[in-house]
One Martini backbone bead per residue (centre of mass of N, CA, C, O) as a GRO file, in nm:
protein
  247
    1MET     BB    1   0.097   0.035   0.023
    2ALA     BB    2   0.053   0.371  -0.041
    3PHE     BB    3   0.215   0.664   0.083
    4GLY     BB    4   0.273   0.939   0.206
    5HIS     BB    5   0.520   1.083   0.371
    6GLY     BB    6   0.754   0.887   0.274
    7GLY     BB    7   0.569   0.608   0.319
    8MET     BB    8   0.390   0.708   0.540
    9PRO     BB    9   0.146   0.743   0.734
   10PRO     BB   10  -0.079   0.958   0.800
   11PRO     BB   11  -0.140   1.178   1.028
   12ILE     BB   12  -0.317   1.236   1.315
   13GLU     BB   13  -0.495   1.476   1.410
   14LYS     BB   14  -0.600   1.683   1.619
   15GLY     BB   15  -0.892   1.513   1.741
   16CYS     BB   16  -0.917   1.264   1.548
   17PRO     BB   17  -1.053   1.267   1.244
   18GLY     BB   18  -0.938   0.964   1.160
   19ASN     BB   19  -1.097   0.876   1.441
   20PRO     BB   20  -1.409   0.817   1.542
   21ALA     BB   21  -1.374   0.713   1.832
   22LEU     BB   22  -1.211   0.961   1.934
   23SER     BB   23  -1.414   1.181   1.839
   24ARG     BB   24  -1.635   1.085   2.061
   25GLY     BB   25  -1.467   1.085   2.345
   26CYS     BB   26  -1.396   0.799   2.488
   27PHE     BB   27  -1.122   0.894   2.639
   28MET     BB   28  -1.133   1.135   2.820
   29MET     BB   29  -0.920   1.337   2.856
   30SER     BB   30  -0.831   1.650   2.969
   31LYS     BB   31  -1.128   1.724   3.062
   32ASN     BB   32  -1.088   1.561   3.347
   33ILE     BB   33  -0.822   1.765   3.390
   34PRO     BB   34  -0.790   2.043   3.518
   35ASP     BB   35  -0.589   2.318   3.589
   36THR     BB   36  -0.717   2.312   3.900
   37ALA     BB   37  -0.576   2.087   3.997
   38LYS     BB   38  -0.430   1.944   4.241
   39LYS     BB   39  -0.107   2.030   4.387
   40GLU     BB   40   0.196   2.034   4.452
   41GLU     BB   41   0.449   2.248   4.528
   42ASP     BB   42   0.602   2.157   4.244
   43GLY     BB   43   0.328   2.093   4.046
   44SER     BB   44   0.247   1.818   4.095
   45PRO     BB   45   0.033   1.584   4.105
   46VAL     BB   46  -0.204   1.445   4.316
   47VAL     BB   47  -0.230   1.156   4.450
   48GLY     BB   48  -0.591   1.106   4.473
   49ALA     BB   49  -0.693   1.343   4.328
   50PRO     BB   50  -0.972   1.469   4.192
   51PRO     BB   51  -1.155   1.531   3.940
   52THR     BB   52  -1.374   1.738   3.845
   53GLY     BB   53  -1.684   1.570   3.896
   54LYS     BB   54  -1.572   1.262   4.016
   55ALA     BB   55  -1.673   1.247   4.280
   56VAL     BB   56  -1.786   1.001   4.524
   57GLY     BB   57  -1.964   1.035   4.809
   58GLY     BB   58  -1.731   1.255   4.911
   59ASP     BB   59  -1.486   1.098   4.808
   60PRO     BB   60  -1.172   1.210   4.688
   61CYS     BB   61  -1.081   0.890   4.581
   62GLU     BB   62  -1.351   0.818   4.437
   63VAL     BB   63  -1.371   0.643   4.115
   64MET     BB   64  -1.659   0.611   3.892
   65PRO     BB   65  -1.848   0.498   3.671
   66ALA     BB   66  -2.153   0.529   3.594
   67GLY     BB   67  -2.344   0.238   3.710
   68LEU     BB   68  -2.113   0.087   3.856
   69PRO     BB   69  -2.059  -0.145   4.064
   70LYS     BB   70  -1.864  -0.237   4.354
   71GLY     BB   71  -1.928  -0.523   4.453
   72PRO     BB   72  -1.897  -0.823   4.682
   73PHE     BB   73  -1.728  -0.678   4.908
   74PRO     BB   74  -1.681  -0.642   5.213
   75ASP     BB   75  -1.526  -0.407   5.390
   76LYS     BB   76  -1.323  -0.583   5.552
   77LEU     BB   77  -1.222  -0.751   5.313
   78LYS     BB   78  -1.135  -0.517   5.132
   79GLU     BB   79  -0.919  -0.404   5.327
   80SER     BB   80  -0.752  -0.660   5.356
   81LEU     BB   81  -0.674  -0.683   5.055
   82MET     BB   82  -0.542  -0.401   5.033
   83ARG     BB   83  -0.323  -0.454   5.246
   84ALA     BB   84  -0.183  -0.671   5.081
   85ALA     BB   85  -0.113  -0.478   4.848
   86LEU     BB   86   0.050  -0.277   5.027
   87ALA     BB   87   0.274  -0.476   5.100
   88GLU     BB   88   0.377  -0.485   4.809
   89ALA     BB   89   0.440  -0.182   4.782
   90ARG     BB   90   0.658  -0.182   5.007
   91ALA     BB   91   0.844  -0.376   4.861
   92ALA     BB   92   0.899  -0.187   4.626
   93PHE     BB   93   1.027   0.040   4.790
   94ARG     BB   94   1.271  -0.134   4.898
   95GLU     BB   95   1.352  -0.167   4.571
   96SER     BB   96   1.310   0.120   4.424
   97GLU     BB   97   1.020   0.106   4.344
   98ILE     BB   98   0.730   0.182   4.252
   99PRO     BB   99   0.462   0.184   4.491
  100ALA     BB  100   0.308  -0.106   4.377
  101GLY     BB  101   0.018  -0.318   4.428
  102ALA     BB  102  -0.113  -0.663   4.375
  103LEU     BB  103  -0.416  -0.874   4.329
  104VAL     BB  104  -0.567  -1.200   4.295
  105CYS     BB  105  -0.916  -1.295   4.333
  106THR     BB  106  -1.182  -1.406   4.453
  107LEU     BB  107  -1.515  -1.325   4.537
  108GLY     BB  108  -1.437  -1.449   4.840
  109GLY     BB  109  -1.104  -1.371   4.893
  110GLU     BB  110  -0.909  -1.557   4.748
  111VAL     BB  111  -0.571  -1.569   4.708
  112LEU     BB  112  -0.369  -1.631   4.411
  113ALA     BB  113  -0.213  -1.346   4.363
  114ARG     BB  114   0.097  -1.153   4.399
  115ALA     BB  115   0.239  -0.811   4.351
  116HIS     BB  116   0.509  -0.598   4.230
  117ASN     BB  117   0.702  -0.377   4.121
  118ARG     BB  118   0.970  -0.476   3.849
  119VAL     BB  119   1.102  -0.301   3.625
  120ILE     BB  120   1.399  -0.280   3.718
  121GLY     BB  121   1.470  -0.571   3.815
  122LEU     BB  122   1.370  -0.694   3.514
  123SER     BB  123   1.394  -0.510   3.271
  124ASP     BB  124   1.059  -0.438   3.249
  125PRO     BB  125   0.804  -0.234   3.134
  126SER     BB  126   0.564  -0.460   3.211
  127ALA     BB  127   0.633  -0.491   3.540
  128HIS     BB  128   0.369  -0.460   3.676
  129ALA     BB  129   0.176  -0.555   3.927
  130GLU     BB  130  -0.072  -0.644   3.761
  131ILE     BB  131   0.067  -0.818   3.550
  132LEU     BB  132   0.206  -1.019   3.747
  133ALA     BB  133  -0.058  -1.117   3.881
  134LEU     BB  134  -0.197  -1.221   3.623
  135ARG     BB  135   0.017  -1.423   3.542
  136GLU     BB  136   0.013  -1.597   3.800
  137ALA     BB  137  -0.285  -1.675   3.789
  138SER     BB  138  -0.274  -1.815   3.513
  139ARG     BB  139  -0.063  -2.024   3.592
  140LEU     BB  140  -0.217  -2.155   3.830
  141ILE     BB  141  -0.489  -2.230   3.648
  142GLY     BB  142  -0.422  -2.274   3.336
  143ASN     BB  143  -0.536  -1.977   3.233
  144HIS     BB  144  -0.605  -1.681   3.049
  145ARG     BB  145  -0.871  -1.694   3.197
  146LEU     BB  146  -1.034  -1.474   3.466
  147THR     BB  147  -1.304  -1.571   3.537
  148GLY     BB  148  -1.437  -1.459   3.845
  149LEU     BB  149  -1.223  -1.238   3.902
  150ALA     BB  150  -1.008  -1.015   4.094
  151LEU     BB  151  -0.861  -0.683   4.117
  152PHE     BB  152  -0.608  -0.551   4.327
  153SER     BB  153  -0.505  -0.199   4.360
  154THR     BB  154  -0.332   0.078   4.478
  155LEU     BB  155  -0.372   0.169   4.177
  156GLU     BB  156  -0.470   0.299   3.907
  157PRO     BB  157  -0.471   0.173   3.616
  158CYS     BB  158  -0.320   0.147   3.333
  159PRO     BB  159  -0.359   0.081   3.006
  160MET     BB  160  -0.199  -0.181   3.006
  161CYS     BB  161  -0.333  -0.321   3.255
  162LEU     BB  162  -0.629  -0.297   3.165
  163SER     BB  163  -0.603  -0.450   2.901
  164CYS     BB  164  -0.520  -0.716   3.034
  165ALA     BB  165  -0.773  -0.749   3.210
  166LEU     BB  166  -0.974  -0.758   2.973
  167GLN     BB  167  -0.844  -0.998   2.823
  168SER     BB  168  -0.896  -1.196   3.083
  169ARG     BB  169  -1.196  -1.151   3.191
  170LEU     BB  170  -1.234  -0.988   3.423
  171GLU     BB  171  -1.469  -0.888   3.652
  172GLY     BB  172  -1.295  -0.685   3.851
  173ILE     BB  173  -1.210  -0.366   4.028
  174VAL     BB  174  -0.986  -0.261   4.297
  175TYR     BB  175  -0.880   0.060   4.420
  176GLY     BB  176  -0.716   0.325   4.544
  177ALA     BB  177  -0.551   0.546   4.397
  178ARG     BB  178  -0.517   0.778   4.188
  179GLU     BB  179  -0.388   0.838   3.840
  180PRO     BB  180  -0.319   1.145   3.690
  181LYS     BB  181  -0.125   1.032   3.437
  182TRP     BB  182  -0.244   0.699   3.382
  183GLY     BB  183  -0.536   0.666   3.428
  184ALA     BB  184  -0.793   0.414   3.292
  185LEU     BB  185  -1.068   0.490   3.501
  186GLY     BB  186  -1.104   0.839   3.449
  187SER     BB  187  -0.854   1.034   3.473
  188VAL     BB  188  -0.756   1.020   3.156
  189LEU     BB  189  -0.915   0.751   3.092
  190ASP     BB  190  -1.183   0.510   2.956
  191LEU     BB  191  -1.155   0.193   2.857
  192ASN     BB  192  -1.423   0.051   2.955
  193SER     BB  193  -1.593   0.259   2.741
  194LEU     BB  194  -1.507   0.146   2.485
  195PRO     BB  195  -1.608   0.097   2.186
  196GLY     BB  196  -1.637  -0.259   2.087
  197LEU     BB  197  -1.605  -0.423   2.319
  198ASN     BB  198  -1.629  -0.775   2.446
  199HIS     BB  199  -1.528  -0.651   2.733
  200ARG     BB  200  -1.630  -0.574   3.072
  201LEU     BB  201  -1.664  -0.456   3.361
  202SER     BB  202  -1.892  -0.530   3.638
  203PHE     BB  203  -1.687  -0.394   3.846
  204LEU     BB  204  -1.611  -0.088   4.051
  205GLU     BB  205  -1.351   0.045   4.280
  206GLY     BB  206  -1.255   0.342   4.449
  207GLY     BB  207  -1.068   0.450   4.747
  208VAL     BB  208  -0.920   0.216   4.890
  209LEU     BB  209  -0.695   0.327   5.091
  210ALA     BB  210  -0.586   0.590   4.945
  211GLU     BB  211  -0.403   0.742   5.146
  212GLU     BB  212  -0.188   0.521   5.176
  213SER     BB  213  -0.108   0.507   4.880
  214ALA     BB  214  -0.041   0.810   4.841
  215LEU     BB  215   0.176   0.837   5.063
  216LEU     BB  216   0.377   0.639   4.943
  217MET     BB  217   0.420   0.798   4.682
  218ARG     BB  218   0.511   1.066   4.806
  219ASP     BB  219   0.758   0.957   4.959
  220PHE     BB  220   0.909   0.854   4.715
  221PHE     BB  221   0.929   1.132   4.551
  222LYS     BB  222   1.060   1.297   4.772
  223ALA     BB  223   1.319   1.131   4.783
  224ARG     BB  224   1.399   1.183   4.488
  225ARG     BB  225   1.411   1.497   4.512
  226LYS     BB  226   1.610   1.520   4.757
  227ASN     BB  227   1.779   1.268   4.600
  228PRO     BB  228   1.900   1.246   4.286
  229ALA     BB  229   2.121   1.008   4.359
  230TRP     BB  230   1.897   0.805   4.380
  231ASP     BB  231   1.931   0.482   4.311
  232PRO     BB  232   1.844   0.200   4.208
  233GLY     BB  233   1.905  -0.008   4.500
  234SER     BB  234   1.923   0.177   4.715
  235PRO     BB  235   1.882   0.239   5.077
  236LEU     BB  236   1.730   0.501   5.027
  237GLY     BB  237   1.486   0.688   5.181
  238PRO     BB  238   1.293   0.878   5.341
  239ASN     BB  239   1.482   1.129   5.473
  240GLY     BB  240   1.735   0.916   5.464
  241ALA     BB  241   1.614   0.654   5.524
  242SER     BB  242   1.567   0.342   5.561
  243GLN     BB  243   1.365   0.119   5.391
  244ASP     BB  244   1.332  -0.085   5.631
  245GLY     BB  245   1.133   0.136   5.783
  246VAL     BB  246   0.897   0.055   5.628
  247LYS     BB  247   0.547  -0.010   5.721
   0.00000   0.00000   0.00000
């Protein structure tokens, strides 16, 4: 097939006029994060802070597409499962990885797999906590389909992780803090609402122990800003303390 532009496909212009799906606004890009969004002192977005008009039930960290139920987990079980994911996030912190943790469980709360970010340790850009947990769950049950299972994540999944979850036919997702730069469940875009998909989540809940997840992220990046020489794998944690002291 011949193309102009030196043999390359013509670029899609801003606003995606060459892509009807994007033109319909299904990605809900920057309009969901106004310039007035809450920011840290250095100007960076606050993890866990909601985009205007997206807070649910008065909880500043809970973000859900309208009409999607929260899922079958009682509050105590839900918090217990998220704390298990947070333990994985703290393990990532101690390894100088971005502190995100995830687990895959049955709808009754039985944990099948858990993981934390290992992008640096594995030299693998796809080694996010959610991806690794989904891989381990699939290996455990011997099936790439994870029908009837749920994913708990300390952070709102990114497009890569959410795409993998949808491909696995996962039942639903529960997450902690919003991800204002990469969140694919309403913060930056909403992949679950993309037209034409043959599978969507049947339940979704955000904001579970969101403050704890957000605090861990803030501590991590404050340490990185305070000590630019902090290389991955070094023992330096927040405020110059040993990462072994992370609770």
